XYZ file of C-alpha atoms in Angstrom:
269
model
C -15.257 16.082 15.556
C -18.364 14.672 13.426
C -18.672 11.869 15.646
C -18.382 14.280 19.209
C -21.026 16.488 17.788
C -22.947 13.564 17.087
C -23.801 14.427 13.591
C -25.395 12.245 11.070
C -23.119 9.219 9.868
C -24.102 10.236 6.121
C -22.169 13.344 6.721
C -18.976 11.511 7.071
C -19.588 9.543 3.789
C -20.691 12.706 1.945
C -17.450 14.661 3.035
C -15.291 11.638 2.367
C -16.561 11.236 -1.240
C -16.704 14.905 -1.836
C -13.016 14.891 -0.818
C -12.163 12.601 -3.013
C -13.719 14.228 -6.153
C -12.317 17.696 -5.393
C -8.276 16.198 -4.893
C -8.965 14.481 -8.197
C -10.075 17.158 -9.955
C -7.182 19.012 -8.754
C -5.180 16.046 -9.904
C -6.384 16.210 -13.153
C -6.048 19.860 -13.721
C -1.835 19.297 -12.403
C -1.767 16.510 -15.178
C -3.241 18.997 -18.097
C -0.772 21.742 -17.010
C 2.058 19.565 -16.991
C 2.543 20.780 -13.180
C 5.770 19.461 -11.368
C 7.623 20.434 -8.368
C 9.931 19.821 -5.218
C 7.893 20.420 -2.414
C 10.695 19.078 -0.097
C 14.068 18.857 -1.509
C 14.873 15.064 -2.036
C 12.335 13.832 0.226
C 8.620 15.034 -1.673
C 8.773 15.593 -5.395
C 5.273 15.848 -7.569
C 5.644 14.639 -10.961
C 3.489 13.073 -13.801
C 4.019 9.213 -12.248
C 3.124 10.755 -8.713
C -0.132 12.436 -10.351
C -1.199 9.479 -12.253
C -0.406 7.255 -9.278
C -2.517 9.386 -6.646
C -5.565 9.748 -9.300
C -5.693 6.038 -9.069
C -5.810 5.441 -5.822
C -8.493 8.512 -5.196
C -10.325 6.676 -7.538
C -10.147 3.306 -6.283
C -11.009 5.102 -2.620
C -14.274 6.650 -4.275
C -15.402 3.763 -5.706
C -14.888 2.103 -2.360
C -16.620 4.922 -0.819
C -19.710 4.454 -2.981
C -20.230 0.734 -2.196
C -19.631 1.481 1.673
C -22.694 3.751 1.251
C -24.821 0.632 1.497
C -23.537 -0.559 4.804
C -23.605 0.589 8.268
C -20.256 2.858 8.587
C -19.374 5.370 11.093
C -17.244 8.127 11.089
C -14.210 6.176 12.577
C -14.403 4.158 9.224
C -14.558 6.950 6.854
C -11.622 8.505 8.695
C -9.302 5.047 8.745
C -9.973 5.077 4.956
C -8.892 8.601 4.272
C -5.916 8.157 6.713
C -4.554 5.287 4.620
C -5.581 6.877 1.348
C -3.358 9.997 2.540
C -0.287 7.048 3.479
C -0.739 5.971 -0.213
C -0.372 9.519 -1.902
C 2.749 10.349 0.559
C 4.290 7.169 -0.938
C 3.640 8.394 -4.875
C 5.400 11.510 -3.891
C 8.000 10.277 -2.060
C 11.600 11.141 -3.544
C 13.203 10.180 -0.400
C 13.101 6.829 1.845
C 12.092 8.676 4.706
C 8.830 10.155 3.365
C 8.368 6.462 1.990
C 8.602 4.669 5.010
C 6.262 7.169 6.958
C 3.825 6.630 4.028
C 3.757 2.751 4.257
C 3.167 2.517 8.111
C 0.389 5.411 7.604
C -1.359 3.315 4.681
C -0.738 0.222 6.765
C -1.607 0.851 10.300
C -5.733 1.676 9.619
C -5.888 -1.228 8.157
C -5.323 -3.295 11.422
C -8.108 -0.955 12.917
C -10.581 -1.628 10.034
C -10.477 -5.343 10.480
C -11.760 -5.193 13.903
C -14.050 -2.107 13.707
C -17.403 -3.119 14.152
C -16.905 -6.486 14.054
C -17.328 -8.250 17.297
C -15.492 -11.677 16.370
C -12.630 -13.471 17.299
C -11.860 -14.627 13.773
C -11.505 -10.855 12.951
C -9.422 -10.075 15.751
C -7.033 -12.997 14.802
C -7.065 -11.946 11.221
C -5.786 -8.501 12.483
C -2.881 -9.793 14.637
C -1.843 -12.091 11.649
C -1.818 -8.657 9.680
C 0.065 -6.655 12.275
C 2.600 -9.259 12.913
C 3.712 -9.956 9.373
C 3.498 -6.187 8.591
C 5.738 -5.435 11.350
C 8.412 -8.195 9.704
C 7.822 -6.564 6.710
C 8.505 -3.113 8.253
C 11.805 -4.711 10.190
C 12.978 -5.556 6.771
C 12.596 -2.609 5.352
C 14.332 -0.655 8.316
C 17.007 -2.878 7.987
C 17.629 -2.281 4.696
C 17.512 1.402 4.844
C 20.087 1.528 7.679
C 22.598 -0.371 5.110
C 21.351 1.821 2.328
C 22.351 5.058 4.622
C 25.655 3.140 5.300
C 26.232 2.649 1.994
C 25.030 6.214 0.186
C 25.440 8.675 3.436
C 22.007 9.625 2.941
C 18.392 8.190 2.217
C 17.307 9.640 -1.352
C 16.097 7.125 -3.810
C 18.331 8.228 -6.239
C 21.546 7.761 -4.393
C 20.283 4.299 -3.777
C 19.360 2.747 -7.139
C 22.841 4.489 -8.255
C 24.654 2.559 -5.816
C 22.890 -0.496 -6.444
C 24.093 -0.039 -10.395
C 27.631 -0.433 -8.757
C 26.673 -3.696 -7.190
C 28.645 -4.272 -3.843
C 27.311 -7.057 -1.129
C 25.820 -4.185 1.128
C 23.830 -2.700 -1.672
C 22.649 -6.085 -2.639
C 21.812 -7.034 0.757
C 19.643 -3.228 1.306
C 18.005 -4.516 -1.748
C 16.729 -7.780 -1.025
C 15.617 -6.559 2.774
C 13.880 -3.692 1.187
C 12.339 -5.772 -1.737
C 11.247 -8.382 0.616
C 9.649 -5.813 2.818
C 7.604 -4.508 0.058
C 6.893 -8.128 -1.378
C 5.656 -9.217 2.171
C 3.335 -5.739 2.315
C 1.787 -6.655 -1.027
C 1.413 -10.713 -0.485
C 3.996 -11.480 -3.742
C 4.401 -15.106 -3.811
C 6.057 -16.712 -1.558
C 5.349 -13.796 1.031
C 1.377 -14.086 0.818
C 0.905 -16.888 3.388
C -0.738 -14.313 5.756
C -3.078 -12.667 3.280
C -6.190 -15.611 3.187
C -6.657 -15.426 6.432
C -6.448 -12.076 7.117
C -8.690 -11.216 4.173
C -11.238 -13.687 5.371
C -11.662 -12.403 8.480
C -12.397 -8.712 7.709
C -15.700 -7.657 6.408
C -16.098 -7.117 2.423
C -15.248 -3.984 2.232
C -12.368 -3.871 4.476
C -11.187 -7.009 2.276
C -11.563 -5.084 -1.091
C -9.560 -2.018 0.790
C -6.918 -4.275 1.569
C -6.842 -6.401 -1.871
C -7.204 -2.968 -4.388
C -5.906 0.460 -2.502
C -3.127 -1.229 0.080
C -1.639 -3.294 -2.609
C -1.579 -0.675 -5.338
C 0.248 1.678 -3.385
C 2.627 -1.074 -2.274
C 3.285 -1.536 -5.894
C 3.262 1.749 -7.313
C 5.500 2.604 -4.546
C 7.810 -0.305 -5.962
C 8.148 1.400 -9.052
C 8.919 4.432 -7.418
C 11.903 3.078 -6.176
C 12.738 0.588 -9.291
C 11.526 2.999 -12.108
C 14.644 4.811 -12.628
C 17.234 1.999 -11.391
C 19.528 -0.058 -13.531
C 18.823 -3.657 -12.671
C 21.247 -5.983 -13.761
C 19.837 -9.459 -15.759
C 19.579 -11.589 -12.628
C 17.476 -9.090 -10.437
C 15.307 -8.488 -13.542
C 15.121 -12.270 -13.838
C 14.092 -12.351 -10.115
C 11.481 -9.857 -10.230
C 10.034 -11.280 -13.145
C 10.094 -14.911 -11.856
C 8.122 -13.667 -8.450
C 5.586 -11.517 -10.891
C 4.659 -14.888 -12.688
C 4.449 -17.049 -9.848
C 2.292 -14.715 -7.878
C -0.164 -14.551 -10.899
C -0.012 -18.423 -11.738
C -0.104 -19.814 -8.631
C -2.615 -17.188 -7.094
C -5.184 -17.899 -9.738
C -4.752 -21.229 -9.861
C -5.150 -21.719 -6.126
C -8.021 -19.157 -5.881
C -10.065 -21.490 -8.272
C -10.098 -24.046 -5.711
C -11.442 -21.891 -3.216
C -15.165 -22.089 -1.790
C -15.049 -18.787 0.103
C -14.933 -15.364 -1.673
C -12.865 -13.510 0.466
C -10.225 -16.117 0.293
C -10.326 -16.002 -3.507
C -10.060 -12.704 -3.490
C -6.641 -12.931 -1.522
C -5.218 -15.267 -3.717
C -6.107 -14.191 -7.346
C -5.173 -10.294 -6.656
């Protein structure tokens, strides 16, 4: 609407930052009052975890917004960033896999457009296509895992899934592996990180910062939402801990040898 009315570009940035500050203020009040509610039974739940997580996402968005004031960001840029932030907040409020999946896609899809927005380069298009293809693979893995979850539990509640995982079984194990692989691919956890350096280096710096902070934070917090109350066996804990350590060590050691700042950011994050 702002673009149709030919409103000054600064109006979009002001509206964006004002909205984030207002949202952060509401979250602080909710935290102070201990507010919690089931907005949609077994799908959307507001609790202390979601409030803290959304406050983190909004804070990262506000910092990115302030930094982007120095760039020639148009109205499309702000609406894409806002849409992605909405997806991240849906992830954090999710109590079921339907809302969680929708949140992940709303979080990810604007990233493809942001990478090519006002870039006009072939390199940006190539990076965006790599991000799109690998994100599509991650989406397929998550959907396949969710189909196994539904076959095992008869519903798509996260709590039912974590209870089923505790009982064991090949189907539950396969569902866990696929869902976690999809999330690890979205977050570029080792060894699912191969797409990140090229994708990050092809984007403009504010977009690279967005991908490395907001998108990854939302995905990791989504994993915490799933696994936070799960009873994991020692083998699963070992695998997750090993991947975490490998991601940190391999990423940072590889980042040392990079000469391009964006690739260094891709590996180190």
